[in-house]
């Protein structure tokens, strides 16, 4: 179990500087948050009247130069914490920059002799890093206006830590009388308390929140602009999870990508730290991280130069996690990383957020310049089906499902991919070489039955020596939602600028859009947070499961729910000709396994794969 320690310092009464009004209250509010809301194991408070630390002899906690140096030296000379533990440091008071160093000004600091009477921030970080914790985070609500501040304010990078600054070096950090807090601390407390989809569980999200919220507070209270920012060293610490209880599957997946990248670069110690953070966020149960703990020690003594043939990161079938195994066949491929933007809209279809993300994938070479990209989908738990007030009875009851890691096609199977696999030797049934009504190599294949899609998977499996199949219905919905619980992974509604469906009809408060009347090229719109494209609209996609009228009795492990006496099978995602209601993440449709449908040019599929096991 990870340990969490914090130090909170707030100074109102200065001997040689202008007094402050609310720095002490800021530190006490942070102390309360550490102790009562996130239940840190140890919290040390330093204010003018805080109680001494009960050591032998006791350490006074009035934040003078001598007291703070003694505390840092006595408590952090030897490791007390371990990798995976957290150590947060909060300071509210004056700060300054002198002789190229950042300083925290204490009760008795002399502005005329900063180098000998103030605490350098890098001294603080060096001591805190000796604690053994690999997640050291500083919140510096310093650079407050002292009326005679000389030189630039603080704001440099400090090695191995994440530092949040309350304002730029050229700005003041304001106290707000109506709030009885500094505007930065007020925003910080608000951000840390946000739960749900808009939480600030990661360094990156908290930084964005503070950058937006602090100027708003200042404007509301008629203060001049103040622009906080964060510096992370190394940069991967921007993705660190500060609040595991609020972390999403996407947060964990992003840290995994950083860990893999560190391994590929030969940065083994960084990779180890990142895997520890992954495992902490996953409550110690992430098999990918556990496997990495066995893999990395073997590499720590090697050169930092990346190996010429790095190990293949694979997803074994039946395992919930990504592990590293040698490539079993010539078709095995190494996981790579791609970057993309995720878009969110409100019920009126107005874009409210656009953020960068990353995902892992491997490329299956099908020959003749045709390839199949497979996205790594992390394990996790989600609520399957539609909530009260949304959808129909066959989408209920909403129920919790736990999903193991798997790989899924980045796009619906395209006509070019279909042609390559359809040309492979027959296994169980014939496949038309070019069944689609709307022609185009980059368009999704359509006019295919469930039997056709299964034959495609079987031929592809034999050709690659990997286990390809259709997704289970639970896997499909989990992959479509990508950590969201809204009707669409885009948010409360959808537009024809985000997906291909019959835009003559609307959902929620969105305006009417286009009715294109045909399929379009895959990947024409932004993907979801897992990096999957076209999960809403374009073509319906076949799943492994046979049809059931409700989820009563449905599996909770994301396995396919098969009734051999039922010849009707599941389709998901809606299509170019259907209303937006049918394109929701929870929407379901069924068709006979051998049928291609009365409107047969809107049924396609995508594949999933379990890599690392030969057939």
Coordinates of C-alpha atoms in Angstrom, one line a residue:
X1 CA 0.0 0.0 0.0
X2 CA 1.5 3.4 -1.0
X3 CA 2.3 5.8 1.7
X4 CA 1.3 9.5 1.4
X5 CA 3.1 12.3 3.3
X6 CA 2.7 16.0 3.1
X7 CA 4.3 19.2 4.4
X8 CA 2.2 22.4 4.5
X9 CA 3.9 25.8 5.3
X10 CA 2.1 29.1 5.6
X11 CA 3.6 32.3 6.8
X12 CA 1.7 35.5 7.6
X13 CA 4.1 37.3 10.0
X14 CA 7.5 38.2 8.6
X15 CA 10.3 40.0 10.5
X16 CA 11.7 41.7 7.5
X17 CA 9.0 41.6 4.8
X18 CA 5.4 42.8 4.4
X19 CA 3.0 40.7 6.4
X20 CA 0.5 38.5 4.5
X21 CA -3.1 37.9 5.5
X22 CA -4.1 34.4 4.4
X23 CA -1.0 32.3 3.9
X24 CA -1.5 30.6 7.3
X25 CA -5.1 29.8 6.4
X26 CA -4.0 28.4 3.1
X27 CA -1.6 26.0 4.8
X28 CA -4.2 25.0 7.3
X29 CA -6.8 24.4 4.6
X30 CA -4.3 22.2 2.7
X31 CA -3.5 20.4 6.0
X32 CA -7.2 19.7 6.4
X33 CA -7.5 18.4 2.8
X34 CA -4.5 16.1 3.3
X35 CA -5.7 14.7 6.6
X36 CA -9.5 14.6 6.2
X37 CA -10.3 14.2 2.5
X38 CA -7.4 12.1 1.1
X39 CA -6.3 10.7 4.5
X40 CA -2.5 11.1 4.1
X41 CA -0.5 9.0 6.5
X42 CA 1.7 11.9 7.8
X43 CA 1.1 15.7 7.5
X44 CA 3.6 18.2 8.9
X45 CA 2.2 21.8 9.4
X46 CA 4.5 24.8 9.7
X47 CA 2.8 28.1 10.7
X48 CA 3.5 30.8 13.4
X49 CA 1.6 28.8 16.1
X50 CA 1.7 25.2 14.9
X51 CA 2.6 22.5 17.4
X52 CA 6.1 21.0 17.6
X53 CA 6.9 17.6 15.9
X54 CA 7.1 15.1 18.8
X55 CA 10.7 13.9 18.3
X56 CA 13.4 13.7 20.9
X57 CA 14.0 16.6 21.3
X58 CA 10.9 18.0 19.6
X59 CA 11.3 20.0 16.4
X60 CA 9.7 23.4 16.5
X61 CA 7.4 24.1 13.5
X62 CA 7.5 27.8 13.4
X63 CA 8.8 28.3 9.8
X64 CA 12.1 30.0 10.5
X65 CA 15.3 29.3 8.5
X66 CA 16.8 27.2 11.3
X67 CA 13.7 25.2 12.1
X68 CA 12.9 24.3 8.5
X69 CA 16.5 23.4 7.6
X70 CA 16.7 21.2 10.7
X71 CA 13.4 19.5 9.9
X72 CA 14.4 18.7 6.3
X73 CA 17.9 17.5 7.3
X74 CA 16.7 15.4 10.2
X75 CA 13.8 13.7 8.5
X76 CA 15.0 13.3 5.0
X77 CA 18.7 12.4 5.3
X78 CA 17.8 8.7 4.9
X79 CA 15.0 7.2 3.0
X80 CA 11.8 6.9 5.0
X81 CA 9.5 6.3 2.0
X82 CA 9.8 4.1 -1.1
X83 CA 9.1 4.2 -4.8
X84 CA 5.3 4.4 -5.3
X85 CA 4.9 6.6 -2.3
X86 CA 3.9 10.3 -2.5
X87 CA 5.4 13.3 -0.8
X88 CA 3.7 16.7 -1.4
X89 CA 5.1 20.0 -0.3
X90 CA 2.9 23.1 -0.1
X91 CA 4.3 26.6 0.6
X92 CA 2.3 29.9 1.0
X93 CA 4.3 33.0 1.5
X94 CA 6.9 35.2 -0.1
X95 CA 9.4 33.9 -2.6
X96 CA 12.2 35.5 -4.7
X97 CA 14.9 34.7 -7.1
X98 CA 18.6 35.6 -6.4
X99 CA 21.9 34.6 -8.1
X100 CA 20.0 32.2 -10.5
X101 CA 18.3 30.3 -7.7
X102 CA 14.7 30.2 -6.4
X103 CA 14.2 30.9 -2.7
X104 CA 11.4 30.5 -0.2
X105 CA 11.4 33.4 2.2
X106 CA 10.9 32.4 5.9
X107 CA 9.8 34.3 9.0
X108 CA 13.4 35.5 9.6
X109 CA 14.7 35.7 6.1
X110 CA 16.6 38.9 5.2
X111 CA 15.8 40.3 1.7
X112 CA 19.3 41.9 1.8
X113 CA 21.0 38.5 2.4
X114 CA 18.8 36.0 0.7
X115 CA 21.5 33.4 0.0
X116 CA 22.2 32.9 3.8
X117 CA 18.7 33.4 5.3
X118 CA 16.2 31.9 2.9
X119 CA 15.8 28.3 1.8
X120 CA 16.7 27.5 -1.8
X121 CA 13.9 25.5 -3.5
X122 CA 16.5 23.1 -5.0
X123 CA 17.7 22.3 -1.4
X124 CA 14.1 21.5 -0.6
X125 CA 13.7 19.2 -3.6
X126 CA 17.1 17.5 -3.0
X127 CA 16.0 16.6 0.6
X128 CA 12.5 15.5 -0.4
X129 CA 13.9 13.2 -3.1
X130 CA 16.1 11.6 -0.5
X131 CA 12.9 10.4 1.2
X132 CA 12.8 7.6 -1.3
X133 CA 9.4 8.6 -2.7
X134 CA 9.4 8.8 -6.5
X135 CA 6.4 11.2 -6.7
X136 CA 7.5 14.5 -5.2
X137 CA 5.1 17.3 -5.9
X138 CA 5.6 21.0 -4.9
X139 CA 2.9 23.6 -4.8
X140 CA 4.5 27.0 -4.4
X141 CA 2.0 29.8 -3.8
X142 CA 4.9 32.2 -3.4
X143 CA 6.0 35.3 -5.3
X144 CA 3.4 37.2 -3.3
X145 CA 3.7 40.9 -3.6
X146 CA 6.0 42.1 -0.7
X147 CA 6.1 45.7 -1.8
X148 CA 9.9 45.6 -2.3
X149 CA 10.5 42.4 -4.1
X150 CA 13.8 42.5 -6.0
X151 CA 14.7 40.6 -9.1
X152 CA 12.6 38.0 -10.8
X153 CA 10.1 35.8 -9.1
X154 CA 10.6 32.0 -8.8
X155 CA 9.8 29.6 -11.6
X156 CA 12.6 27.3 -12.6
X157 CA 12.7 23.6 -13.3
X158 CA 13.8 21.4 -10.4
X159 CA 15.2 18.0 -11.2
X160 CA 13.1 14.9 -10.6
X161 CA 10.0 16.6 -9.2
X162 CA 6.7 18.3 -10.4
X163 CA 6.4 21.9 -9.4
X164 CA 3.3 24.0 -9.6
X165 CA 3.9 27.7 -9.5
X166 CA 1.1 30.2 -8.5
X167 CA 2.1 32.8 -11.2
X168 CA 4.7 33.6 -13.8
X169 CA 8.0 35.1 -12.5
X170 CA 7.0 38.6 -13.6
X171 CA 3.6 38.5 -11.8
X172 CA 2.2 38.9 -8.3
X173 CA 0.4 36.1 -6.6
X174 CA -2.8 37.6 -5.1
X175 CA -4.6 37.1 -1.8
X176 CA -8.4 37.5 -2.0
X177 CA -10.1 39.1 1.0
X178 CA -13.5 37.7 0.2
X179 CA -12.2 34.2 0.0
X180 CA -9.6 34.5 2.8
X181 CA -7.2 32.5 0.6
X182 CA -4.7 33.2 -2.1
X183 CA -6.4 32.8 -5.5
X184 CA -3.9 30.0 -6.4
X185 CA -4.7 28.0 -3.2
X186 CA -8.4 28.6 -3.6
X187 CA -8.2 27.2 -7.2
X188 CA -6.0 24.3 -6.0
X189 CA -8.4 23.2 -3.3
X190 CA -11.3 23.4 -5.8
X191 CA -9.4 21.4 -8.4
X192 CA -8.3 18.7 -6.0
X193 CA -11.9 18.2 -4.8
X194 CA -13.4 17.7 -8.2
X195 CA -14.7 14.1 -8.7
X196 CA -16.2 12.5 -11.7
X197 CA -15.3 13.0 -15.4
X198 CA -13.8 16.5 -14.9
X199 CA -11.5 15.5 -12.1
X200 CA -7.9 16.7 -11.8
X201 CA -6.4 13.3 -11.0
X202 CA -3.3 13.9 -13.1
X203 CA -0.6 16.6 -13.1
X204 CA -1.6 17.6 -16.7
X205 CA -5.3 18.0 -15.8
X206 CA -4.7 19.9 -12.6
X207 CA -2.3 22.2 -14.5
X208 CA -5.0 22.9 -17.1
X209 CA -7.6 23.6 -14.4
X210 CA -5.3 26.0 -12.5
X211 CA -4.4 27.8 -15.7
X212 CA -8.1 28.4 -16.4
X213 CA -9.4 28.9 -12.9
X214 CA -6.9 31.3 -11.3
X215 CA -7.3 34.1 -13.9
X216 CA -11.0 33.8 -13.5
X217 CA -10.8 34.2 -9.8
X218 CA -8.6 37.2 -10.2
X219 CA -10.9 38.8 -12.7
X220 CA -13.9 38.2 -10.5
X221 CA -12.2 40.0 -7.6
X222 CA -10.7 42.7 -9.8
X223 CA -7.1 41.7 -9.5
X224 CA -4.6 41.9 -12.4
X225 CA -3.9 38.7 -14.3
X226 CA -2.0 35.8 -12.6
X227 CA -1.0 32.8 -14.7
X228 CA 0.0 29.6 -12.8
X229 CA 1.8 26.8 -14.5
X230 CA 3.5 23.5 -13.8
X231 CA 7.0 22.2 -14.7
X232 CA 7.6 18.5 -14.7
X233 CA 11.0 16.9 -14.8
X234 CA 11.1 14.5 -16.6
X235 CA 8.2 15.5 -18.9
X236 CA 6.5 12.1 -18.4
X237 CA 5.6 13.3 -14.9
X238 CA 3.0 15.4 -16.5
X239 CA 1.0 12.2 -16.8
X240 CA 1.6 11.1 -13.2
X241 CA -1.6 10.3 -11.3
X242 CA -1.9 12.5 -8.3
X243 CA -5.2 11.1 -7.0
X244 CA -5.5 7.3 -7.7
X245 CA -9.1 7.2 -6.5
X246 CA -10.1 9.6 -9.3
X247 CA -7.9 8.2 -12.0
X248 CA -9.5 6.9 -15.2
X249 CA -8.6 3.9 -17.3
X250 CA -7.2 6.3 -19.9
X251 CA -4.9 7.9 -17.2
X252 CA -3.5 4.5 -16.4
X253 CA -3.1 3.6 -20.1
X254 CA -1.3 6.9 -20.8
X255 CA 1.2 6.1 -18.0
X256 CA 1.7 2.6 -19.5
X257 CA 2.6 4.1 -22.8
X258 CA 5.2 6.4 -21.1
X259 CA 6.6 3.4 -19.3
X260 CA 7.0 1.4 -22.5
X261 CA 8.6 4.4 -24.3
X262 CA 11.1 4.6 -21.4
X263 CA 12.0 1.0 -21.9
X264 CA 12.5 1.3 -25.6
X265 CA 14.8 4.3 -25.0
X266 CA 16.8 2.2 -22.4
X267 CA 15.7 4.5 -19.6
X268 CA 15.2 1.6 -17.2
X269 CA 15.1 3.4 -13.9
X270 CA 12.5 5.9 -15.2
X271 CA 10.5 2.9 -16.7
X272 CA 10.6 1.2 -13.3
X273 CA 9.2 4.3 -11.5
X274 CA 6.4 4.7 -14.1
X275 CA 5.4 1.0 -13.8
X276 CA 5.3 1.5 -10.0
X277 CA 2.9 4.4 -10.5
X278 CA 0.8 2.3 -12.8
X279 CA 0.6 -0.5 -10.3
X280 CA -0.3 1.9 -7.5
X281 CA -3.1 3.4 -9.5
X282 CA -4.4 -0.1 -10.3
X283 CA -4.4 -1.0 -6.6
X284 CA -1.4 -3.4 -7.1
X285 CA -3.2 -5.7 -9.5
X286 CA -1.9 -4.7 -12.9
X287 CA -0.2 -7.7 -14.5
X288 CA 1.6 -5.5 -17.1
X289 CA 3.3 -3.7 -14.3
X290 CA 4.1 -6.9 -12.4
X291 CA 5.6 -8.4 -15.5
X292 CA 7.7 -5.2 -16.0
X293 CA 9.1 -5.6 -12.5
X294 CA 10.6 -8.9 -13.6
X295 CA 11.8 -7.6 -16.9
X296 CA 13.5 -4.3 -15.9
X297 CA 16.0 -5.6 -13.3
X298 CA 17.6 -7.7 -16.1
X299 CA 18.1 -4.5 -18.1
X300 CA 19.3 -2.1 -15.4
X301 CA 22.9 -3.1 -15.8
X302 CA 22.9 -2.7 -19.6
X303 CA 23.8 0.3 -21.7
X304 CA 21.3 3.1 -21.9
X305 CA 21.5 2.8 -25.7
X306 CA 18.2 1.3 -27.0
X307 CA 18.7 -2.3 -28.1
X308 CA 18.6 -2.9 -31.8
X309 CA 15.8 -5.4 -31.5
X310 CA 13.7 -4.4 -28.5
X311 CA 11.5 -7.0 -26.9
X312 CA 8.1 -7.3 -28.3
X313 CA 5.3 -6.1 -26.0
X314 CA 2.4 -8.5 -26.5
X315 CA -1.0 -9.1 -25.1
X316 CA -1.5 -12.8 -24.3
X317 CA -5.0 -14.2 -24.7
X318 CA -6.8 -14.8 -21.5
X319 CA -4.5 -12.4 -19.5
X320 CA -5.7 -9.0 -18.4
X321 CA -2.4 -7.3 -19.0
X322 CA 0.3 -6.5 -21.5
X323 CA 3.5 -8.6 -21.0
X324 CA 6.7 -9.0 -22.8
X325 CA 7.4 -12.2 -24.7
X326 CA 9.6 -13.1 -27.7
X327 CA 8.0 -12.9 -31.0
X328 CA 6.5 -16.4 -31.8
X329 CA 6.3 -15.9 -35.5
X330 CA 7.6 -13.8 -38.4
X331 CA 4.2 -12.0 -38.3
X332 CA 4.7 -10.8 -34.7
X333 CA 4.9 -7.0 -34.5
X334 CA 6.2 -4.5 -32.0
X335 CA 3.8 -2.1 -30.2
X336 CA 4.2 1.5 -31.3
X337 CA 2.6 4.7 -30.1
X338 CA 0.5 7.2 -32.0
X339 CA -0.9 10.6 -30.9
X340 CA -4.3 12.0 -31.6
X341 CA -6.9 14.5 -30.3
X342 CA -10.0 13.6 -28.4
X343 CA -13.1 15.9 -28.8
X344 CA -15.9 16.5 -26.3
X345 CA -19.2 18.3 -26.9
X346 CA -22.1 19.4 -24.7
X347 CA -25.8 18.6 -25.3
X348 CA -26.0 21.5 -27.8
X349 CA -23.1 20.0 -29.8
X350 CA -20.7 22.8 -28.9
X351 CA -17.1 21.7 -28.5
X352 CA -16.2 22.0 -24.8
X353 CA -12.8 20.2 -24.8
X354 CA -10.1 19.1 -27.1
X355 CA -7.1 17.3 -25.6
X356 CA -4.1 15.4 -26.9
X357 CA -3.9 11.7 -26.1
X358 CA -1.8 8.6 -27.0
X359 CA -2.4 4.9 -27.7
X360 CA -0.3 1.9 -28.5
X361 CA -0.9 -0.3 -31.5
X362 CA 0.8 -2.8 -33.8
X363 CA 0.6 -3.2 -37.5
X364 CA -0.3 -6.5 -39.2
X365 CA 1.2 -6.7 -42.7
X366 CA -1.3 -8.3 -45.0
X367 CA 0.9 -7.9 -48.1
X368 CA 0.7 -5.8 -51.3
X369 CA 1.0 -2.6 -49.2
X370 CA -2.1 -3.4 -47.1
X371 CA -1.9 -3.4 -43.3
X372 CA -4.2 -3.8 -40.3
X373 CA -3.6 -1.5 -37.3
X374 CA -4.6 -3.0 -33.9
X375 CA -5.0 -0.7 -30.9
X376 CA -4.1 -2.0 -27.3
X377 CA -7.2 -1.6 -25.1
X378 CA -6.5 -1.6 -21.4
X379 CA -8.3 -3.8 -18.9
X380 CA -10.9 -2.3 -16.7
X381 CA -14.5 -2.3 -15.3
X382 CA -17.5 -0.3 -16.7
X383 CA -21.3 -0.1 -16.5
X384 CA -22.7 -1.8 -19.6
X385 CA -26.1 -0.8 -21.1
X386 CA -28.1 2.4 -20.9
X387 CA -29.1 4.2 -17.7
X388 CA -32.7 5.1 -16.7
X389 CA -34.1 7.6 -19.2
X390 CA -31.9 6.5 -22.1
X391 CA -32.4 3.8 -24.6
X392 CA -34.8 0.8 -24.8
X393 CA -35.5 -2.2 -22.6
X394 CA -33.1 -4.5 -24.5
X395 CA -30.3 -2.2 -23.3
X396 CA -31.1 -3.0 -19.6
X397 CA -30.5 -3.7 -16.8
X398 CA -27.3 -1.6 -16.7
X399 CA -24.7 -3.8 -15.1
X400 CA -21.0 -3.8 -14.2
X401 CA -18.6 -5.8 -16.4
X402 CA -14.9 -6.4 -15.9
X403 CA -13.0 -6.5 -19.2
X404 CA -9.6 -8.1 -19.8
X405 CA -7.0 -6.4 -22.0
X406 CA -7.3 -7.0 -25.8
X407 CA -6.4 -5.5 -29.1
X408 CA -9.0 -4.0 -31.5
X409 CA -9.0 -2.8 -35.0
X410 CA -8.3 0.9 -35.2
X411 CA -10.9 1.1 -38.0
X412 CA -13.7 -1.0 -39.3
X413 CA -12.3 -3.6 -41.7
X414 CA -11.7 -1.8 -45.0
X415 CA -12.4 -3.1 -48.5
X416 CA -8.6 -3.3 -49.2
X417 CA -8.1 -5.4 -46.1
X418 CA -11.1 -7.6 -47.0
X419 CA -9.8 -8.2 -50.5
X420 CA -6.4 -9.4 -49.2
X421 CA -7.9 -11.9 -46.7
X422 CA -10.7 -13.0 -49.0
X423 CA -8.0 -14.2 -51.4
X424 CA -6.6 -16.6 -48.8
X425 CA -7.6 -20.2 -48.9
X426 CA -11.2 -21.1 -47.9
X427 CA -11.7 -22.6 -44.5
X428 CA -15.5 -22.9 -43.9
X429 CA -17.3 -20.8 -46.5
X430 CA -16.7 -18.8 -49.6
X431 CA -16.1 -15.1 -49.5
X432 CA -16.9 -12.6 -52.3
X433 CA -13.8 -10.8 -53.3
X434 CA -15.6 -7.4 -53.5
X435 CA -19.0 -7.5 -51.8
X436 CA -19.4 -3.8 -51.0
X437 CA -22.0 -1.5 -52.7
X438 CA -20.1 1.7 -52.0
X439 CA -16.7 1.2 -53.6
X440 CA -13.4 2.4 -52.2
X441 CA -10.3 0.7 -50.7
X442 CA -10.4 3.0 -47.6
X443 CA -14.1 2.7 -47.1
X444 CA -15.4 0.0 -44.7
X445 CA -16.4 -3.3 -46.3
X446 CA -20.2 -3.9 -46.2
X447 CA -22.8 -6.3 -47.4
X448 CA -21.1 -9.0 -45.2
X449 CA -23.0 -11.4 -43.0
X450 CA -21.9 -12.7 -39.5
X451 CA -20.8 -15.9 -41.1
X452 CA -18.7 -13.9 -43.6
X453 CA -17.1 -11.9 -40.8
X454 CA -16.2 -15.1 -38.8
X455 CA -14.7 -16.6 -41.9
X456 CA -12.6 -13.5 -42.4
X457 CA -11.3 -13.8 -38.8
X458 CA -10.6 -17.5 -39.2
X459 CA -8.6 -17.0 -42.4
X460 CA -6.7 -14.0 -40.9
X461 CA -5.9 -16.1 -37.8
X462 CA -4.4 -19.0 -39.8
X463 CA -2.4 -16.5 -42.0
X464 CA -0.9 -14.6 -39.0
X465 CA -0.8 -17.5 -36.5
X466 CA -2.6 -15.2 -34.0
X467 CA -6.1 -15.4 -32.5
X468 CA -8.4 -13.0 -34.4
X469 CA -12.1 -13.0 -33.8
X470 CA -15.1 -10.7 -33.6
X471 CA -15.4 -8.7 -30.3
X472 CA -17.8 -9.8 -27.7
X473 CA -20.7 -7.3 -27.3
X474 CA -19.3 -6.2 -23.9
X475 CA -15.8 -5.7 -25.4
X476 CA -17.3 -3.6 -28.1
X477 CA -19.3 -1.3 -25.8
X478 CA -16.3 -1.0 -23.4
X479 CA -14.0 0.0 -26.3
X480 CA -16.6 2.4 -27.7
X481 CA -17.1 4.2 -24.4
X482 CA -13.4 4.5 -23.7
X483 CA -14.0 5.5 -20.1
X484 CA -17.1 7.7 -20.7
X485 CA -20.7 7.2 -19.5
X486 CA -22.4 9.6 -21.8
X487 CA -24.6 8.4 -24.7
X488 CA -21.7 8.9 -27.1
X489 CA -18.0 8.9 -26.4
X490 CA -18.0 12.5 -27.7
X491 CA -20.4 13.5 -24.9
X492 CA -24.2 14.1 -24.6
X493 CA -24.8 14.3 -28.3
X494 CA -23.3 13.9 -31.7
X495 CA -23.0 15.8 -35.0
X496 CA -22.3 14.9 -38.6
X497 CA -19.0 16.7 -38.1
X498 CA -18.0 13.9 -35.7
X499 CA -19.6 10.8 -37.3
X500 CA -21.4 9.6 -40.5
X501 CA -25.1 9.0 -39.8
X502 CA -28.4 10.4 -41.1
X503 CA -28.1 14.0 -40.0
X504 CA -31.6 14.9 -41.0
X505 CA -32.4 13.7 -37.5
X506 CA -31.0 15.0 -34.2
X507 CA -30.2 13.9 -30.7
X508 CA -30.5 16.1 -27.5
X509 CA -30.1 19.8 -28.5
X510 CA -27.7 19.3 -31.5
X511 CA -28.6 20.9 -34.8
X512 CA -29.4 19.1 -38.0
X513 CA -26.5 18.0 -40.0
X514 CA -25.6 16.3 -43.3
X515 CA -27.2 13.1 -44.7
X516 CA -24.4 11.9 -46.8
X517 CA -26.3 8.9 -48.1
X518 CA -23.3 6.6 -48.2
X519 CA -20.3 5.2 -46.3
X520 CA -17.1 7.4 -46.2
X521 CA -13.4 6.7 -45.8
X522 CA -12.5 5.3 -42.3
X523 CA -10.8 7.6 -40.0
X524 CA -12.5 10.7 -41.3
X525 CA -13.4 11.9 -37.8
X526 CA -11.7 12.3 -34.4
X527 CA -11.2 9.0 -32.4
X528 CA -12.3 8.2 -28.9
X529 CA -9.9 8.2 -25.9
X530 CA -8.7 4.7 -26.7
X531 CA -7.7 5.8 -30.2
X532 CA -10.5 3.9 -32.0
X533 CA -12.2 5.6 -35.0
X534 CA -15.8 5.4 -36.3
X535 CA -17.3 3.6 -33.3
X536 CA -20.4 5.7 -34.0
X537 CA -22.0 5.5 -37.4
X538 CA -20.6 4.6 -40.9
X539 CA -21.4 0.9 -40.7
X540 CA -23.0 -1.4 -38.1
X541 CA -20.4 -3.8 -36.7
X542 CA -20.9 -7.5 -36.0
X543 CA -20.2 -8.9 -32.5
X544 CA -19.7 -12.6 -31.4
X545 CA -22.8 -12.7 -29.3
X546 CA -26.2 -14.1 -30.2
X547 CA -29.2 -11.9 -29.4
X548 CA -30.8 -11.7 -26.0
X549 CA -33.8 -9.5 -25.3
X550 CA -32.2 -8.0 -22.1
X551 CA -29.1 -8.2 -20.0
X552 CA -30.7 -10.3 -17.3
X553 CA -28.2 -13.1 -16.7
X554 CA -25.5 -11.6 -19.0
X555 CA -21.9 -12.5 -18.3
X556 CA -20.0 -10.1 -16.1
X557 CA -16.5 -11.0 -17.4
X558 CA -17.0 -9.6 -21.0
X559 CA -17.2 -13.0 -22.6
X560 CA -19.4 -13.6 -25.6
X561 CA -23.0 -14.6 -24.6
X562 CA -23.9 -17.4 -27.0
X563 CA -27.2 -19.2 -27.4
X564 CA -26.7 -21.9 -30.0
X565 CA -30.4 -22.2 -30.6
X566 CA -30.6 -18.5 -31.6
X567 CA -29.5 -17.7 -35.1
X568 CA -29.7 -13.9 -34.6
X569 CA -26.5 -12.1 -33.7
X570 CA -25.5 -8.6 -32.4
X571 CA -24.6 -5.5 -34.3
X572 CA -23.3 -2.3 -32.7
X573 CA -22.6 1.3 -33.5
X574 CA -25.3 2.5 -36.0
X575 CA -24.5 3.4 -39.6
X576 CA -24.6 6.1 -42.3
X577 CA -28.4 5.6 -42.9
X578 CA -29.6 5.3 -39.3
X579 CA -30.8 8.0 -36.9
X580 CA -28.3 9.2 -34.2
X581 CA -30.3 7.4 -31.5
X582 CA -29.1 4.1 -33.0
X583 CA -25.5 5.3 -32.9
X584 CA -25.3 5.5 -29.1
X585 CA -22.6 3.5 -27.2
X586 CA -25.4 1.3 -25.7
X587 CA -27.6 0.9 -28.8
X588 CA -28.1 -2.7 -30.0
X589 CA -29.3 -4.3 -33.2
X590 CA -29.7 -8.0 -34.4
X591 CA -29.7 -9.9 -37.7
X592 CA -29.7 -13.5 -38.8
X593 CA -26.1 -14.9 -38.9
X594 CA -26.3 -15.7 -42.6
X595 CA -28.3 -12.7 -43.7
X596 CA -26.9 -9.5 -45.2
X597 CA -30.1 -7.5 -44.4
X598 CA -32.8 -5.8 -46.3
X599 CA -30.6 -2.6 -46.3
X600 CA -27.4 -4.6 -46.8
X601 CA -24.9 -1.9 -47.5
X602 CA -24.5 -0.8 -43.9
X603 CA -23.3 -3.9 -42.1
X604 CA -19.5 -4.3 -41.6
X605 CA -17.3 -5.3 -38.7
X606 CA -13.9 -4.8 -36.9
X607 CA -11.7 -7.5 -35.4
X608 CA -10.1 -8.1 -32.1
X609 CA -6.9 -10.0 -31.4
X610 CA -5.1 -11.7 -28.5
X611 CA -1.4 -11.6 -29.4
X612 CA 1.4 -13.7 -27.9
X613 CA -0.2 -17.1 -28.2
X614 CA 0.1 -19.2 -31.3
X615 CA -2.8 -21.2 -32.5

